[in-house]
Short mmCIF file of C-alpha atoms in Angstrom, two decimals:
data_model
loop_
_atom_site.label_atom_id
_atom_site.label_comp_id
_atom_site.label_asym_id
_atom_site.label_seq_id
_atom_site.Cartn_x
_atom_site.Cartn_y
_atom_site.Cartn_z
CA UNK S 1 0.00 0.00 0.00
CA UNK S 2 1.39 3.68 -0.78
CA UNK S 3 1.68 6.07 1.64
CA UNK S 4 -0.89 8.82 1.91
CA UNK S 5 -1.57 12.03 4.01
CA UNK S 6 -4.17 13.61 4.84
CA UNK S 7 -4.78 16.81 7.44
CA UNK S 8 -7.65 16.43 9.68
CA UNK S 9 -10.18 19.09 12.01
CA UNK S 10 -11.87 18.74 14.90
CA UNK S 11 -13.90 21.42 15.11
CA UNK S 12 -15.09 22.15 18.72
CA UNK S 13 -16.71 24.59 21.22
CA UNK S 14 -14.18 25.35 22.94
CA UNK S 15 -11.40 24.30 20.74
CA UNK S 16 -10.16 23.68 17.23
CA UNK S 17 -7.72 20.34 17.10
CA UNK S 18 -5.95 19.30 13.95
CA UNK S 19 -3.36 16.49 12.79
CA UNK S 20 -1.48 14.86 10.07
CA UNK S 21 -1.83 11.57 8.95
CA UNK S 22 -0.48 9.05 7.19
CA UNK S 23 -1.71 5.56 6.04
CA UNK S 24 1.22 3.62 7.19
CA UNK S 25 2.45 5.86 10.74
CA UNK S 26 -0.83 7.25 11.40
CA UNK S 27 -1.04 10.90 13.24
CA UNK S 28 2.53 12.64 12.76
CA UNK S 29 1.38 16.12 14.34
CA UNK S 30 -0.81 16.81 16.88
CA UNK S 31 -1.98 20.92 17.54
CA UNK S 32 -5.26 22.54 19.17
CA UNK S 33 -5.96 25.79 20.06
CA UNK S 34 -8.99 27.59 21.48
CA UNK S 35 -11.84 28.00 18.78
CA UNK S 36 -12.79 31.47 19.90
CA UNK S 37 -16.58 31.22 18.84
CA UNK S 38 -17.06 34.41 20.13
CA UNK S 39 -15.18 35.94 17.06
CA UNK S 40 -17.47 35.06 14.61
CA UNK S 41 -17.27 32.06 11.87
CA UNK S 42 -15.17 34.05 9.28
CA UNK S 43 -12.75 34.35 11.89
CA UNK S 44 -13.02 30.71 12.76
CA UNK S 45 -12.56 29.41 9.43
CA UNK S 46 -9.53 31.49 8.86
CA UNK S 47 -7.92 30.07 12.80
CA UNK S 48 -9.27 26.44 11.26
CA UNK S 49 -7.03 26.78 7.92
CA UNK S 50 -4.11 29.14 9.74
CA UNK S 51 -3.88 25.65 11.76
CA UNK S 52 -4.33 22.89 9.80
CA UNK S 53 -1.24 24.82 7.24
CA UNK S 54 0.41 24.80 10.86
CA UNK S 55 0.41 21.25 11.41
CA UNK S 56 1.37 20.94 7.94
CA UNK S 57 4.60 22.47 7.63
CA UNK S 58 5.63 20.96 11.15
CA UNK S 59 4.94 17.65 9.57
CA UNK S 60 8.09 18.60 7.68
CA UNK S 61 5.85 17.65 4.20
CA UNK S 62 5.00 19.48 1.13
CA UNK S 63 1.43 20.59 0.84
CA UNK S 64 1.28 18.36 -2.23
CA UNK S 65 1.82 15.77 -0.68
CA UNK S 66 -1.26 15.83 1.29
CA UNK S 67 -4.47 14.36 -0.70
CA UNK S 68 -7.04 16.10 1.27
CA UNK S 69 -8.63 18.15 4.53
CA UNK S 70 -11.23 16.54 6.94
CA UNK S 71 -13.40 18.37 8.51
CA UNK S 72 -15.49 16.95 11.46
CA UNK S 73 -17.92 19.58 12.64
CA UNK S 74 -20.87 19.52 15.47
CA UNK S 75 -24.52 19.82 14.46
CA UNK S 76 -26.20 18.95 11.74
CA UNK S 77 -24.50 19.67 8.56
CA UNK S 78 -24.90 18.99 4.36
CA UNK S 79 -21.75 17.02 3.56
CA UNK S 80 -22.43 17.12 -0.05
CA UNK S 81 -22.32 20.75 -0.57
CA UNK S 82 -19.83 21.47 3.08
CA UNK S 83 -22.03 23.32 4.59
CA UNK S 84 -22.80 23.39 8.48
CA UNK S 85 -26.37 23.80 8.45
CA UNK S 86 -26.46 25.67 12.46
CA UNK S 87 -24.73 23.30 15.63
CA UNK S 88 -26.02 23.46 19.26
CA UNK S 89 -22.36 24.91 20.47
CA UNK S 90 -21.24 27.93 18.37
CA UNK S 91 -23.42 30.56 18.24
CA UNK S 92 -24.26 31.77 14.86
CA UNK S 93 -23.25 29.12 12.73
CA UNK S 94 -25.93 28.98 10.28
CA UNK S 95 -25.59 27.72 6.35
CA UNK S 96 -21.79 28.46 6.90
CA UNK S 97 -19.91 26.76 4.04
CA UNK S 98 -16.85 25.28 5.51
CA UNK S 99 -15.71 23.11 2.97
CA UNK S 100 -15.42 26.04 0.03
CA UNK S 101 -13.85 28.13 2.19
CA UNK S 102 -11.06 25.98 4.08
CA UNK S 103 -10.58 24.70 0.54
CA UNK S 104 -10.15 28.64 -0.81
CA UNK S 105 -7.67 28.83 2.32
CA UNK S 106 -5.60 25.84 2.15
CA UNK S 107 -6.00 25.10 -1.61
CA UNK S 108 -6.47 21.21 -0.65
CA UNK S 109 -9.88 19.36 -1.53
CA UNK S 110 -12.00 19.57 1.62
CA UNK S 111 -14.37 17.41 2.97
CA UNK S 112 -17.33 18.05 6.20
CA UNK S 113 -18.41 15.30 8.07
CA UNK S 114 -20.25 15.32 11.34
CA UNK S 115 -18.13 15.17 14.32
CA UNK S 116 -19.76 12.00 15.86
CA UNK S 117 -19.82 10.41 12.86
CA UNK S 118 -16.17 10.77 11.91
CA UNK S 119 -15.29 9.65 15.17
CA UNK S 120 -17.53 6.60 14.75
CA UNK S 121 -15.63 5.66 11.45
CA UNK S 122 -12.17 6.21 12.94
CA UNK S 123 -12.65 4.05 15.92
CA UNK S 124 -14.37 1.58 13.06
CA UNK S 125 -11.50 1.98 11.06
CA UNK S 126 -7.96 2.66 13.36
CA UNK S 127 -9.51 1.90 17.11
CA UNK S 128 -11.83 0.07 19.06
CA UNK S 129 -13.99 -1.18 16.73
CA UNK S 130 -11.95 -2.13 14.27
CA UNK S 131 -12.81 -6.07 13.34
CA UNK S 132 -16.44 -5.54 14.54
CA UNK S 133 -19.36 -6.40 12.49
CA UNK S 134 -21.26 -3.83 14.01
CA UNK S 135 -20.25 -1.28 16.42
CA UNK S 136 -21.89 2.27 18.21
CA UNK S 137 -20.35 5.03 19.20
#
């Protein structure tokens, strides 16, 4: 199996968490910082990208190497078009379109997931559940 990498977002309340990953070592970087909802989600989105380029370049990679940008978010969301549709823990998040603009900012294909959900498929995938037929999270 080749190698890929891929930079990931947790997008929370009270703070924004992002990593590098690869197939074969799994997370290489590790950052968070506080999320700062209180600043609106322009200003979000830009901390979200300023971040994930963070963890980038400290992954000692080029951005080219790096297929894509996860994004898991809170609330429900439309992760065809990217958009978080409004979440219960940062206030005036409505129809905000995540995916266009942290691709605009990082230049990497993005994609929005709810948060539960993406955690569900990573412990599916990497963690506890991996091997079970059917698992909950």
């Amino acid at each position: 199996m080749k190698e890929r990498f891929a930079l990931a977002l947790d997008l929370g309340g009270t703070n924004i968490k992002a990593s590098a990953y690869s197939t074969r070592r799994g997370v290489l970087v590790h950052q968070k910082i506080p999320t700062l909802v209180h600043l609106g989600p322009a200003a979000v989105l830009k901390r979200m990208a300023a971040l994930a380029l963070t963890v980038r370049a400290l992954s000692d990679l080029p951005l080219r190497a790096y297929s894509a940008l996860g994004v898991g978010s809170p609330g429900p969301l439309d992760p065809k078009r990217g958009v978080v549709l409004k979440t219960p823990n940062l206030k005036g998040w409505r129809n905000v379109p995540v995916a266009a603009t942290l691709r605009r900012l990082t230049g990497l294909p993005t994609r929005v997931e709810n948060d539960a959900r993406a955690a569900a498929w990573g412990e599916y995938v990497r963690g506890a559940g991996r091997g079970c037929k059917d698992m909950a999270l």
